[in-house]
Amino acid sequence: SQKIEQNSEALNIQEGKTATLTCNYTNYSPAYLQWYRQDPGRGPVFLLLIRENEKEKRKERLKVTFDTTLKQSLFHITASQPADSATYLCALTSSGTYKYIFGTGTRLKVLA
Amino acid sequence: GAVVSQHPSRVICKSGTSVKIECRSLDFQATTMFWYRQFPKQSLMLMATSNEGSKATYEQGVEKDKFLINHASLTLSTLTVTSAHPEDSSFYICSARDPSPPLTIYFGEGSWLTVV
């Protein structure tokens, strides 16, 4: 069955460092992969989308990579700040259904 | 600003009553909207896909008679929790799909439902 895995354990890093979050998937051929930020008690906020034929996408301090051979996406936050503390979700969709499947999310805590 | 607006953000209702949650797409016409449920510290659970002008498609295990979905216009989908029970208390989130490629999904702010 289709499966998306994100590190369920919280990631704690020091302010100013680069945070790297991982999204692995199996039994899936996604056309698009999206990353979202979710704060407690709020709906997810769209951050970045990357297509299957793109290797990397950047937006300000954010960078996403997409390796369809490894079936993995990495999400990087450079020069991290305490305000970046949140849960980050990855979501995939195939070109056939356009229905998105979400990972369980990784909770990031940036320590001052 | 918000691309998708959800209302109410919090609602408390008595057992046995029904409650309606609205989801509005503000920046685009959304032929497809999605409704999710999320329990604390868990991922989003897709409940149903709402298609404008047709019946919603429910995920396995979701009672369609309990969670009524109406997508009467290209900018509005509603979820009605009928005959609510305390176990229906949860965080409900809607999302809308931008019809222009790459079909980005935008989420509403979510609605906390408490059934007492």
mmCIF file with all atom_site columns, C-alpha atoms in Angstrom:
data_model
loop_
_atom_site.group_PDB
_atom_site.id
_atom_site.type_symbol
_atom_site.label_atom_id
_atom_site.label_alt_id
_atom_site.label_comp_id
_atom_site.label_asym_id
_atom_site.label_entity_id
_atom_site.label_seq_id
_atom_site.pdbx_PDB_ins_code
_atom_site.Cartn_x
_atom_site.Cartn_y
_atom_site.Cartn_z
_atom_site.occupancy
_atom_site.B_iso_or_equiv
_atom_site.pdbx_formal_charge
_atom_site.auth_seq_id
_atom_site.auth_comp_id
_atom_site.auth_asym_id
_atom_site.auth_atom_id
_atom_site.pdbx_PDB_model_num
ATOM 1   C CA . SER A 1 1   ? 0.000   0.000  0.000   1.00 0.00 ? 1   SER A CA 1
ATOM 2   C CA . GLN A 1 2   ? 1.030   3.608  -0.476  1.00 0.00 ? 2   GLN A CA 1
ATOM 3   C CA . LYS A 1 3   ? 2.939   4.951  2.456   1.00 0.00 ? 3   LYS A CA 1
ATOM 4   C CA . ILE A 1 4   ? 4.555   8.237  3.405   1.00 0.00 ? 4   ILE A CA 1
ATOM 5   C CA . GLU A 1 5   ? 6.990   8.349  6.280   1.00 0.00 ? 5   GLU A CA 1
ATOM 6   C CA . GLN A 1 6   ? 8.203   11.348 8.166   1.00 0.00 ? 6   GLN A CA 1
ATOM 7   C CA . ASN A 1 7   ? 10.317  11.191 11.267  1.00 0.00 ? 7   ASN A CA 1
ATOM 8   C CA . SER A 1 8   ? 7.706   11.049 13.993  1.00 0.00 ? 8   SER A CA 1
ATOM 9   C CA . GLU A 1 9   ? 10.147  12.078 16.659  1.00 0.00 ? 9   GLU A CA 1
ATOM 10  C CA . ALA A 1 10  ? 10.601  15.752 17.317  1.00 0.00 ? 10  ALA A CA 1
ATOM 11  C CA . LEU A 1 11  ? 13.651  17.453 15.886  1.00 0.00 ? 11  LEU A CA 1
ATOM 12  C CA . ASN A 1 12  ? 15.400  19.918 18.191  1.00 0.00 ? 12  ASN A CA 1
ATOM 13  C CA . ILE A 1 13  ? 18.058  22.212 16.780  1.00 0.00 ? 13  ILE A CA 1
ATOM 14  C CA . GLN A 1 14  ? 19.867  25.321 17.875  1.00 0.00 ? 14  GLN A CA 1
ATOM 15  C CA . GLU A 1 15  ? 18.917  28.705 16.492  1.00 0.00 ? 15  GLU A CA 1
ATOM 16  C CA . GLY A 1 16  ? 20.954  29.613 13.444  1.00 0.00 ? 16  GLY A CA 1
ATOM 17  C CA . LYS A 1 17  ? 21.538  26.028 12.351  1.00 0.00 ? 17  LYS A CA 1
ATOM 18  C CA . THR A 1 18  ? 20.006  24.351 9.321   1.00 0.00 ? 18  THR A CA 1
ATOM 19  C CA . ALA A 1 19  ? 17.068  22.078 10.002  1.00 0.00 ? 19  ALA A CA 1
ATOM 20  C CA . THR A 1 20  ? 16.619  19.117 7.656   1.00 0.00 ? 20  THR A CA 1
ATOM 21  C CA . LEU A 1 21  ? 13.397  17.152 7.602   1.00 0.00 ? 21  LEU A CA 1
ATOM 22  C CA . THR A 1 22  ? 12.851  13.955 5.649   1.00 0.00 ? 22  THR A CA 1
ATOM 23  C CA . CYS A 1 23  ? 9.874   12.605 3.743   1.00 0.00 ? 23  CYS A CA 1
ATOM 24  C CA . ASN A 1 24  ? 10.118  9.073  2.364   1.00 0.00 ? 24  ASN A CA 1
ATOM 25  C CA . TYR A 1 25  ? 7.473   7.307  0.340   1.00 0.00 ? 25  TYR A CA 1
ATOM 26  C CA . THR A 1 26  ? 6.832   3.805  -0.968  1.00 0.00 ? 26  THR A CA 1
ATOM 27  C CA . ASN A 1 27  ? 4.545   2.275  -3.576  1.00 0.00 ? 27  ASN A CA 1
ATOM 28  C CA . TYR A 1 28  ? 3.887   5.656  -5.083  1.00 0.00 ? 28  TYR A CA 1
ATOM 29  C CA . SER A 1 29  ? 4.799   7.664  -8.149  1.00 0.00 ? 29  SER A CA 1
ATOM 30  C CA . PRO A 1 30  ? 4.018   11.248 -7.218  1.00 0.00 ? 30  PRO A CA 1
ATOM 31  C CA . ALA A 1 31  ? 3.648   13.985 -9.743  1.00 0.00 ? 31  ALA A CA 1
ATOM 32  C CA . TYR A 1 32  ? 3.811   16.718 -7.105  1.00 0.00 ? 32  TYR A CA 1
ATOM 33  C CA . LEU A 1 33  ? 5.128   16.928 -3.587  1.00 0.00 ? 33  LEU A CA 1
ATOM 34  C CA . GLN A 1 34  ? 4.160   19.711 -1.233  1.00 0.00 ? 34  GLN A CA 1
ATOM 35  C CA . TRP A 1 35  ? 5.412   20.838 2.159   1.00 0.00 ? 35  TRP A CA 1
ATOM 36  C CA . TYR A 1 36  ? 3.195   22.500 4.726   1.00 0.00 ? 36  TYR A CA 1
ATOM 37  C CA . ARG A 1 37  ? 3.689   24.085 8.111   1.00 0.00 ? 37  ARG A CA 1
ATOM 38  C CA . GLN A 1 38  ? 1.132   23.467 10.824  1.00 0.00 ? 38  GLN A CA 1
ATOM 39  C CA . ASP A 1 39  ? 0.997   25.272 14.145  1.00 0.00 ? 39  ASP A CA 1
ATOM 40  C CA . PRO A 1 40  ? -0.995  23.785 17.065  1.00 0.00 ? 40  PRO A CA 1
ATOM 41  C CA . GLY A 1 41  ? -4.717  24.236 16.602  1.00 0.00 ? 41  GLY A CA 1
ATOM 42  C CA . ARG A 1 42  ? -4.365  25.742 13.134  1.00 0.00 ? 42  ARG A CA 1
ATOM 43  C CA . GLY A 1 43  ? -4.787  24.540 9.590   1.00 0.00 ? 43  GLY A CA 1
ATOM 44  C CA . PRO A 1 44  ? -1.683  23.694 7.544   1.00 0.00 ? 44  PRO A CA 1
ATOM 45  C CA . VAL A 1 45  ? -0.081  26.529 5.617   1.00 0.00 ? 45  VAL A CA 1
ATOM 46  C CA . PHE A 1 46  ? 1.328   25.868 2.158   1.00 0.00 ? 46  PHE A CA 1
ATOM 47  C CA . LEU A 1 47  ? 5.082   26.423 1.862   1.00 0.00 ? 47  LEU A CA 1
ATOM 48  C CA . LEU A 1 48  ? 6.526   24.881 -1.277  1.00 0.00 ? 48  LEU A CA 1
ATOM 49  C CA . LEU A 1 49  ? 5.575   22.591 -4.138  1.00 0.00 ? 49  LEU A CA 1
ATOM 50  C CA . ILE A 1 50  ? 8.024   20.604 -6.231  1.00 0.00 ? 50  ILE A CA 1
ATOM 51  C CA . ARG A 1 51  ? 7.269   18.628 -9.369  1.00 0.00 ? 51  ARG A CA 1
ATOM 52  C CA . GLU A 1 52  ? 8.574   15.165 -10.156 1.00 0.00 ? 52  GLU A CA 1
ATOM 53  C CA . ASN A 1 53  ? 10.885  16.511 -12.838 1.00 0.00 ? 53  ASN A CA 1
ATOM 54  C CA . GLU A 1 54  ? 12.414  19.108 -10.518 1.00 0.00 ? 54  GLU A CA 1
ATOM 55  C CA . LYS A 1 55  ? 15.388  18.342 -8.318  1.00 0.00 ? 55  LYS A CA 1
ATOM 56  C CA . GLU A 1 56  ? 15.313  21.373 -6.081  1.00 0.00 ? 56  GLU A CA 1
ATOM 57  C CA . LYS A 1 57  ? 13.114  24.334 -5.221  1.00 0.00 ? 57  LYS A CA 1
ATOM 58  C CA . ARG A 1 58  ? 13.984  27.332 -3.052  1.00 0.00 ? 58  ARG A CA 1
ATOM 59  C CA . LYS A 1 59  ? 12.011  30.047 -1.327  1.00 0.00 ? 59  LYS A CA 1
ATOM 60  C CA . GLU A 1 60  ? 13.811  32.470 0.939   1.00 0.00 ? 60  GLU A CA 1
ATOM 61  C CA . ARG A 1 61  ? 15.320  30.327 3.753   1.00 0.00 ? 61  ARG A CA 1
ATOM 62  C CA . LEU A 1 62  ? 13.537  27.195 2.587   1.00 0.00 ? 62  LEU A CA 1
ATOM 63  C CA . LYS A 1 63  ? 14.846  24.539 0.216   1.00 0.00 ? 63  LYS A CA 1
ATOM 64  C CA . VAL A 1 64  ? 13.185  21.361 -0.939  1.00 0.00 ? 64  VAL A CA 1
ATOM 65  C CA . THR A 1 65  ? 14.808  18.522 -2.842  1.00 0.00 ? 65  THR A CA 1
ATOM 66  C CA . PHE A 1 66  ? 13.029  15.682 -4.578  1.00 0.00 ? 66  PHE A CA 1
ATOM 67  C CA . ASP A 1 67  ? 14.777  12.424 -5.460  1.00 0.00 ? 67  ASP A CA 1
ATOM 68  C CA . THR A 1 68  ? 12.394  10.094 -7.266  1.00 0.00 ? 68  THR A CA 1
ATOM 69  C CA . THR A 1 69  ? 15.049  7.372  -7.382  1.00 0.00 ? 69  THR A CA 1
ATOM 70  C CA . LEU A 1 70  ? 15.470  7.338  -3.620  1.00 0.00 ? 70  LEU A CA 1
ATOM 71  C CA . LYS A 1 71  ? 11.767  8.127  -3.208  1.00 0.00 ? 71  LYS A CA 1
ATOM 72  C CA . GLN A 1 72  ? 12.645  10.889 -0.825  1.00 0.00 ? 72  GLN A CA 1
ATOM 73  C CA . SER A 1 73  ? 12.213  14.596 -0.305  1.00 0.00 ? 73  SER A CA 1
ATOM 74  C CA . LEU A 1 74  ? 14.327  16.702 2.009   1.00 0.00 ? 74  LEU A CA 1
ATOM 75  C CA . PHE A 1 75  ? 13.100  19.979 3.461   1.00 0.00 ? 75  PHE A CA 1
ATOM 76  C CA . HIS A 1 76  ? 15.734  22.418 4.704   1.00 0.00 ? 76  HIS A CA 1
ATOM 77  C CA . ILE A 1 77  ? 15.343  25.568 6.770   1.00 0.00 ? 77  ILE A CA 1
ATOM 78  C CA . THR A 1 78  ? 18.554  27.567 6.873   1.00 0.00 ? 78  THR A CA 1
ATOM 79  C CA . ALA A 1 79  ? 19.427  30.035 9.628   1.00 0.00 ? 79  ALA A CA 1
ATOM 80  C CA . SER A 1 80  ? 16.607  28.597 11.686  1.00 0.00 ? 80  SER A CA 1
ATOM 81  C CA . GLN A 1 81  ? 14.745  30.756 14.177  1.00 0.00 ? 81  GLN A CA 1
ATOM 82  C CA . PRO A 1 82  ? 12.550  29.921 17.186  1.00 0.00 ? 82  PRO A CA 1
ATOM 83  C CA . ALA A 1 83  ? 9.592   31.159 15.113  1.00 0.00 ? 83  ALA A CA 1
ATOM 84  C CA . ASP A 1 84  ? 10.206  28.255 12.735  1.00 0.00 ? 84  ASP A CA 1
ATOM 85  C CA . SER A 1 85  ? 9.122   25.852 15.485  1.00 0.00 ? 85  SER A CA 1
ATOM 86  C CA . ALA A 1 86  ? 6.074   23.972 14.187  1.00 0.00 ? 86  ALA A CA 1
ATOM 87  C CA . THR A 1 87  ? 5.030   20.666 12.671  1.00 0.00 ? 87  THR A CA 1
ATOM 88  C CA . TYR A 1 88  ? 5.952   20.220 9.029   1.00 0.00 ? 88  TYR A CA 1
ATOM 89  C CA . LEU A 1 89  ? 3.909   17.975 6.774   1.00 0.00 ? 89  LEU A CA 1
ATOM 90  C CA . CYS A 1 90  ? 4.736   16.570 3.389   1.00 0.00 ? 90  CYS A CA 1
ATOM 91  C CA . ALA A 1 91  ? 2.017   15.614 0.944   1.00 0.00 ? 91  ALA A CA 1
ATOM 92  C CA . LEU A 1 92  ? 2.120   13.793 -2.369  1.00 0.00 ? 92  LEU A CA 1
ATOM 93  C CA . THR A 1 93  ? -0.221  13.402 -5.258  1.00 0.00 ? 93  THR A CA 1
ATOM 94  C CA . SER A 1 94  ? -0.059  11.446 -8.454  1.00 0.00 ? 94  SER A CA 1
ATOM 95  C CA . SER A 1 95  ? -1.119  12.787 -11.821 1.00 0.00 ? 95  SER A CA 1
ATOM 96  C CA . GLY A 1 96  ? -3.876  10.211 -12.027 1.00 0.00 ? 96  GLY A CA 1
ATOM 97  C CA . THR A 1 97  ? -6.009  11.030 -9.012  1.00 0.00 ? 97  THR A CA 1
ATOM 98  C CA . TYR A 1 98  ? -4.884  14.451 -7.796  1.00 0.00 ? 98  TYR A CA 1
ATOM 99  C CA . LYS A 1 99  ? -5.770  13.243 -4.319  1.00 0.00 ? 99  LYS A CA 1
ATOM 100 C CA . TYR A 1 100 ? -3.109  14.194 -1.823  1.00 0.00 ? 100 TYR A CA 1
ATOM 101 C CA . ILE A 1 101 ? -1.717  11.794 0.758   1.00 0.00 ? 101 ILE A CA 1
ATOM 102 C CA . PHE A 1 102 ? -0.182  13.348 3.854   1.00 0.00 ? 102 PHE A CA 1
ATOM 103 C CA . GLY A 1 103 ? 2.636   12.230 6.054   1.00 0.00 ? 103 GLY A CA 1
ATOM 104 C CA . THR A 1 104 ? 2.230   12.297 9.826   1.00 0.00 ? 104 THR A CA 1
ATOM 105 C CA . GLY A 1 105 ? 4.455   15.337 10.139  1.00 0.00 ? 105 GLY A CA 1
ATOM 106 C CA . THR A 1 106 ? 7.669   16.107 11.974  1.00 0.00 ? 106 THR A CA 1
ATOM 107 C CA . ARG A 1 107 ? 7.658   18.491 14.896  1.00 0.00 ? 107 ARG A CA 1
ATOM 108 C CA . LEU A 1 108 ? 10.547  20.948 14.758  1.00 0.00 ? 108 LEU A CA 1
ATOM 109 C CA . LYS A 1 109 ? 11.691  22.920 17.762  1.00 0.00 ? 109 LYS A CA 1
ATOM 110 C CA . VAL A 1 110 ? 14.298  25.610 17.321  1.00 0.00 ? 110 VAL A CA 1
ATOM 111 C CA . LEU A 1 111 ? 16.028  26.423 20.572  1.00 0.00 ? 111 LEU A CA 1
ATOM 112 C CA . ALA A 1 112 ? 17.116  29.978 21.303  1.00 0.00 ? 112 ALA A CA 1
ATOM 113 C CA . GLY B 2 1   ? -3.951  36.775 3.309   1.00 0.00 ? 1   GLY B CA 1
ATOM 114 C CA . ALA B 2 2   ? -6.048  33.659 3.665   1.00 0.00 ? 2   ALA B CA 1
ATOM 115 C CA . VAL B 2 3   ? -6.822  31.830 0.454   1.00 0.00 ? 3   VAL B CA 1
ATOM 116 C CA . VAL B 2 4   ? -9.358  29.541 2.077   1.00 0.00 ? 4   VAL B CA 1
ATOM 117 C CA . SER B 2 5   ? -11.618 30.704 4.877   1.00 0.00 ? 5   SER B CA 1
ATOM 118 C CA . GLN B 2 6   ? -13.280 28.344 7.320   1.00 0.00 ? 6   GLN B CA 1
ATOM 119 C CA . HIS B 2 7   ? -16.055 29.236 9.753   1.00 0.00 ? 7   HIS B CA 1
ATOM 120 C CA . PRO B 2 8   ? -16.672 28.911 12.631  1.00 0.00 ? 8   PRO B CA 1
ATOM 121 C CA . SER B 2 9   ? -13.242 28.484 14.152  1.00 0.00 ? 9   SER B CA 1
ATOM 122 C CA . ARG B 2 10  ? -14.753 27.089 17.336  1.00 0.00 ? 10  ARG B CA 1
ATOM 123 C CA . VAL B 2 11  ? -18.175 25.690 18.054  1.00 0.00 ? 11  VAL B CA 1
ATOM 124 C CA . ILE B 2 12  ? -19.746 23.955 21.006  1.00 0.00 ? 12  ILE B CA 1
ATOM 125 C CA . CYS B 2 13  ? -22.967 22.044 20.536  1.00 0.00 ? 13  CYS B CA 1
ATOM 126 C CA . LYS B 2 14  ? -25.151 19.725 22.547  1.00 0.00 ? 14  LYS B CA 1
ATOM 127 C CA . SER B 2 15  ? -25.354 16.009 21.881  1.00 0.00 ? 15  SER B CA 1
ATOM 128 C CA . GLY B 2 16  ? -27.986 15.182 19.325  1.00 0.00 ? 16  GLY B CA 1
ATOM 129 C CA . THR B 2 17  ? -27.873 18.502 17.546  1.00 0.00 ? 17  THR B CA 1
ATOM 130 C CA . SER B 2 18  ? -26.346 19.253 14.153  1.00 0.00 ? 18  SER B CA 1
ATOM 131 C CA . VAL B 2 19  ? -23.630 21.732 13.366  1.00 0.00 ? 19  VAL B CA 1
ATOM 132 C CA . LYS B 2 20  ? -22.533 23.190 10.044  1.00 0.00 ? 20  LYS B CA 1
ATOM 133 C CA . ILE B 2 21  ? -19.017 24.225 9.108   1.00 0.00 ? 21  ILE B CA 1
ATOM 134 C CA . GLU B 2 22  ? -18.399 26.407 6.066   1.00 0.00 ? 22  GLU B CA 1
ATOM 135 C CA . CYS B 2 23  ? -15.364 26.441 3.812   1.00 0.00 ? 23  CYS B CA 1
ATOM 136 C CA . ARG B 2 24  ? -14.912 29.249 1.317   1.00 0.00 ? 24  ARG B CA 1
ATOM 137 C CA . SER B 2 25  ? -12.346 29.577 -1.434  1.00 0.00 ? 25  SER B CA 1
ATOM 138 C CA . LEU B 2 26  ? -11.436 33.260 -1.653  1.00 0.00 ? 26  LEU B CA 1
ATOM 139 C CA . ASP B 2 27  ? -8.939  33.516 -4.501  1.00 0.00 ? 27  ASP B CA 1
ATOM 140 C CA . PHE B 2 28  ? -10.069 30.923 -7.011  1.00 0.00 ? 28  PHE B CA 1
ATOM 141 C CA . GLN B 2 29  ? -13.019 28.842 -8.046  1.00 0.00 ? 29  GLN B CA 1
ATOM 142 C CA . ALA B 2 30  ? -12.591 25.452 -6.476  1.00 0.00 ? 30  ALA B CA 1
ATOM 143 C CA . THR B 2 31  ? -14.319 22.586 -8.205  1.00 0.00 ? 31  THR B CA 1
ATOM 144 C CA . THR B 2 32  ? -12.766 20.284 -5.655  1.00 0.00 ? 32  THR B CA 1
ATOM 145 C CA . MET B 2 33  ? -12.558 20.731 -1.914  1.00 0.00 ? 33  MET B CA 1
ATOM 146 C CA . PHE B 2 34  ? -11.508 18.295 0.754   1.00 0.00 ? 34  PHE B CA 1
ATOM 147 C CA . TRP B 2 35  ? -12.596 17.736 4.348   1.00 0.00 ? 35  TRP B CA 1
ATOM 148 C CA . TYR B 2 36  ? -10.238 16.358 6.962   1.00 0.00 ? 36  TYR B CA 1
ATOM 149 C CA . ARG B 2 37  ? -10.386 15.432 10.587  1.00 0.00 ? 37  ARG B CA 1
ATOM 150 C CA . GLN B 2 38  ? -7.384  15.662 12.850  1.00 0.00 ? 38  GLN B CA 1
ATOM 151 C CA . PHE B 2 39  ? -6.916  14.234 16.317  1.00 0.00 ? 39  PHE B CA 1
ATOM 152 C CA . PRO B 2 40  ? -4.294  15.678 18.666  1.00 0.00 ? 40  PRO B CA 1
ATOM 153 C CA . LYS B 2 41  ? -0.747  14.983 17.533  1.00 0.00 ? 41  LYS B CA 1
ATOM 154 C CA . GLN B 2 42  ? -1.955  12.943 14.600  1.00 0.00 ? 42  GLN B CA 1
ATOM 155 C CA . SER B 2 43  ? -1.928  13.517 10.891  1.00 0.00 ? 43  SER B CA 1
ATOM 156 C CA . LEU B 2 44  ? -4.762  14.748 8.752   1.00 0.00 ? 44  LEU B CA 1
ATOM 157 C CA . MET B 2 45  ? -7.351  12.101 8.016   1.00 0.00 ? 45  MET B CA 1
ATOM 158 C CA . LEU B 2 46  ? -9.160  12.660 4.739   1.00 0.00 ? 46  LEU B CA 1
ATOM 159 C CA . MET B 2 47  ? -12.887 12.284 5.275   1.00 0.00 ? 47  MET B CA 1
ATOM 160 C CA . ALA B 2 48  ? -14.284 13.140 1.881   1.00 0.00 ? 48  ALA B CA 1
ATOM 161 C CA . THR B 2 49  ? -13.705 14.851 -1.421  1.00 0.00 ? 49  THR B CA 1
ATOM 162 C CA . SER B 2 50  ? -16.293 17.457 -2.259  1.00 0.00 ? 50  SER B CA 1
ATOM 163 C CA . ASN B 2 51  ? -17.012 18.066 -5.945  1.00 0.00 ? 51  ASN B CA 1
ATOM 164 C CA . GLU B 2 52  ? -19.004 21.074 -7.042  1.00 0.00 ? 52  GLU B CA 1
ATOM 165 C CA . GLY B 2 53  ? -22.382 20.094 -8.411  1.00 0.00 ? 53  GLY B CA 1
ATOM 166 C CA . SER B 2 54  ? -22.109 16.413 -7.587  1.00 0.00 ? 54  SER B CA 1
ATOM 167 C CA . LYS B 2 55  ? -22.090 14.077 -4.640  1.00 0.00 ? 55  LYS B CA 1
ATOM 168 C CA . ALA B 2 56  ? -19.129 13.964 -2.333  1.00 0.00 ? 56  ALA B CA 1
ATOM 169 C CA . THR B 2 57  ? -16.824 10.978 -2.359  1.00 0.00 ? 57  THR B CA 1
ATOM 170 C CA . TYR B 2 58  ? -16.338 9.600  1.124   1.00 0.00 ? 58  TYR B CA 1
ATOM 171 C CA . GLU B 2 59  ? -13.322 7.701  2.378   1.00 0.00 ? 59  GLU B CA 1
ATOM 172 C CA . GLN B 2 60  ? -13.731 4.232  3.730   1.00 0.00 ? 60  GLN B CA 1
ATOM 173 C CA . GLY B 2 61  ? -15.149 4.210  7.236   1.00 0.00 ? 61  GLY B CA 1
ATOM 174 C CA . VAL B 2 62  ? -16.642 7.695  7.076   1.00 0.00 ? 62  VAL B CA 1
ATOM 175 C CA . GLU B 2 63  ? -20.418 7.756  7.516   1.00 0.00 ? 63  GLU B CA 1
ATOM 176 C CA . LYS B 2 64  ? -21.902 9.846  4.751   1.00 0.00 ? 64  LYS B CA 1
ATOM 177 C CA . ASP B 2 65  ? -25.220 10.198 6.544   1.00 0.00 ? 65  ASP B CA 1
ATOM 178 C CA . LYS B 2 66  ? -23.483 11.584 9.595   1.00 0.00 ? 66  LYS B CA 1
ATOM 179 C CA . PHE B 2 67  ? -21.117 13.937 7.813   1.00 0.00 ? 67  PHE B CA 1
ATOM 180 C CA . LEU B 2 68  ? -23.171 15.662 5.148   1.00 0.00 ? 68  LEU B CA 1
ATOM 181 C CA . ILE B 2 69  ? -21.198 17.563 2.553   1.00 0.00 ? 69  ILE B CA 1
ATOM 182 C CA . ASN B 2 70  ? -22.656 20.101 0.178   1.00 0.00 ? 70  ASN B CA 1
ATOM 183 C CA . HIS B 2 71  ? -20.653 21.864 -2.513  1.00 0.00 ? 71  HIS B CA 1
ATOM 184 C CA . ALA B 2 72  ? -23.301 24.085 -4.015  1.00 0.00 ? 72  ALA B CA 1
ATOM 185 C CA . SER B 2 73  ? -21.030 26.685 -5.568  1.00 0.00 ? 73  SER B CA 1
ATOM 186 C CA . LEU B 2 74  ? -17.489 26.990 -6.823  1.00 0.00 ? 74  LEU B CA 1
ATOM 187 C CA . THR B 2 75  ? -16.464 28.891 -3.713  1.00 0.00 ? 75  THR B CA 1
ATOM 188 C CA . LEU B 2 76  ? -18.381 27.205 -0.915  1.00 0.00 ? 76  LEU B CA 1
ATOM 189 C CA . SER B 2 77  ? -18.466 23.742 0.593   1.00 0.00 ? 77  SER B CA 1
ATOM 190 C CA . THR B 2 78  ? -20.198 22.897 3.843   1.00 0.00 ? 78  THR B CA 1
ATOM 191 C CA . LEU B 2 79  ? -19.803 20.016 6.271   1.00 0.00 ? 79  LEU B CA 1
ATOM 192 C CA . THR B 2 80  ? -22.740 19.263 8.533   1.00 0.00 ? 80  THR B CA 1
ATOM 193 C CA . VAL B 2 81  ? -22.184 16.954 11.462  1.00 0.00 ? 81  VAL B CA 1
ATOM 194 C CA . THR B 2 82  ? -25.595 15.502 12.144  1.00 0.00 ? 82  THR B CA 1
ATOM 195 C CA . SER B 2 83  ? -26.809 14.188 15.482  1.00 0.00 ? 83  SER B CA 1
ATOM 196 C CA . ALA B 2 84  ? -23.468 15.001 17.004  1.00 0.00 ? 84  ALA B CA 1
ATOM 197 C CA . HIS B 2 85  ? -22.029 12.932 19.824  1.00 0.00 ? 85  HIS B CA 1
ATOM 198 C CA . PRO B 2 86  ? -19.074 13.646 22.109  1.00 0.00 ? 86  PRO B CA 1
ATOM 199 C CA . GLU B 2 87  ? -16.899 11.287 20.053  1.00 0.00 ? 87  GLU B CA 1
ATOM 200 C CA . ASP B 2 88  ? -17.388 13.622 17.090  1.00 0.00 ? 88  ASP B CA 1
ATOM 201 C CA . SER B 2 89  ? -15.468 16.292 18.974  1.00 0.00 ? 89  SER B CA 1
ATOM 202 C CA . SER B 2 90  ? -12.401 17.009 16.906  1.00 0.00 ? 90  SER B CA 1
ATOM 203 C CA . PHE B 2 91  ? -10.541 19.490 14.734  1.00 0.00 ? 91  PHE B CA 1
ATOM 204 C CA . TYR B 2 92  ? -12.062 19.647 11.264  1.00 0.00 ? 92  TYR B CA 1
ATOM 205 C CA . ILE B 2 93  ? -10.111 21.200 8.406   1.00 0.00 ? 93  ILE B CA 1
ATOM 206 C CA . CYS B 2 94  ? -11.131 21.908 4.843   1.00 0.00 ? 94  CYS B CA 1
ATOM 207 C CA . SER B 2 95  ? -8.942  22.522 1.846   1.00 0.00 ? 95  SER B CA 1
ATOM 208 C CA . ALA B 2 96  ? -9.503  23.718 -1.676  1.00 0.00 ? 96  ALA B CA 1
ATOM 209 C CA . ARG B 2 97  ? -7.573  22.788 -4.781  1.00 0.00 ? 97  ARG B CA 1
ATOM 210 C CA . ASP B 2 98  ? -6.481  25.557 -7.090  1.00 0.00 ? 98  ASP B CA 1
ATOM 211 C CA . PRO B 2 99  ? -7.701  24.411 -10.514 1.00 0.00 ? 99  PRO B CA 1
ATOM 212 C CA . SER B 2 100 ? -4.669  25.924 -12.234 1.00 0.00 ? 100 SER B CA 1
ATOM 213 C CA . PRO B 2 101 ? -1.589  23.689 -12.455 1.00 0.00 ? 101 PRO B CA 1
ATOM 214 C CA . PRO B 2 102 ? 0.157   22.616 -10.334 1.00 0.00 ? 102 PRO B CA 1
ATOM 215 C CA . LEU B 2 103 ? -3.112  22.215 -8.445  1.00 0.00 ? 103 LEU B CA 1
ATOM 216 C CA . THR B 2 104 ? -1.825  23.463 -5.112  1.00 0.00 ? 104 THR B CA 1
ATOM 217 C CA . ILE B 2 105 ? -3.964  22.620 -2.092  1.00 0.00 ? 105 ILE B CA 1
ATOM 218 C CA . TYR B 2 106 ? -4.711  25.443 0.329   1.00 0.00 ? 106 TYR B CA 1
ATOM 219 C CA . PHE B 2 107 ? -6.154  24.831 3.768   1.00 0.00 ? 107 PHE B CA 1
ATOM 220 C CA . GLY B 2 108 ? -8.657  26.644 5.897   1.00 0.00 ? 108 GLY B CA 1
ATOM 221 C CA . GLU B 2 109 ? -7.845  27.661 9.432   1.00 0.00 ? 109 GLU B CA 1
ATOM 222 C CA . GLY B 2 110 ? -9.712  24.701 10.887  1.00 0.00 ? 110 GLY B CA 1
ATOM 223 C CA . SER B 2 111 ? -12.757 24.370 13.131  1.00 0.00 ? 111 SER B CA 1
ATOM 224 C CA . TRP B 2 112 ? -12.731 23.013 16.652  1.00 0.00 ? 112 TRP B CA 1
ATOM 225 C CA . LEU B 2 113 ? -15.921 21.136 17.396  1.00 0.00 ? 113 LEU B CA 1
ATOM 226 C CA . THR B 2 114 ? -16.808 20.243 20.971  1.00 0.00 ? 114 THR B CA 1
ATOM 227 C CA . VAL B 2 115 ? -19.918 18.193 21.586  1.00 0.00 ? 115 VAL B CA 1
ATOM 228 C CA . VAL B 2 116 ? -21.148 18.283 25.169  1.00 0.00 ? 116 VAL B CA 1
#
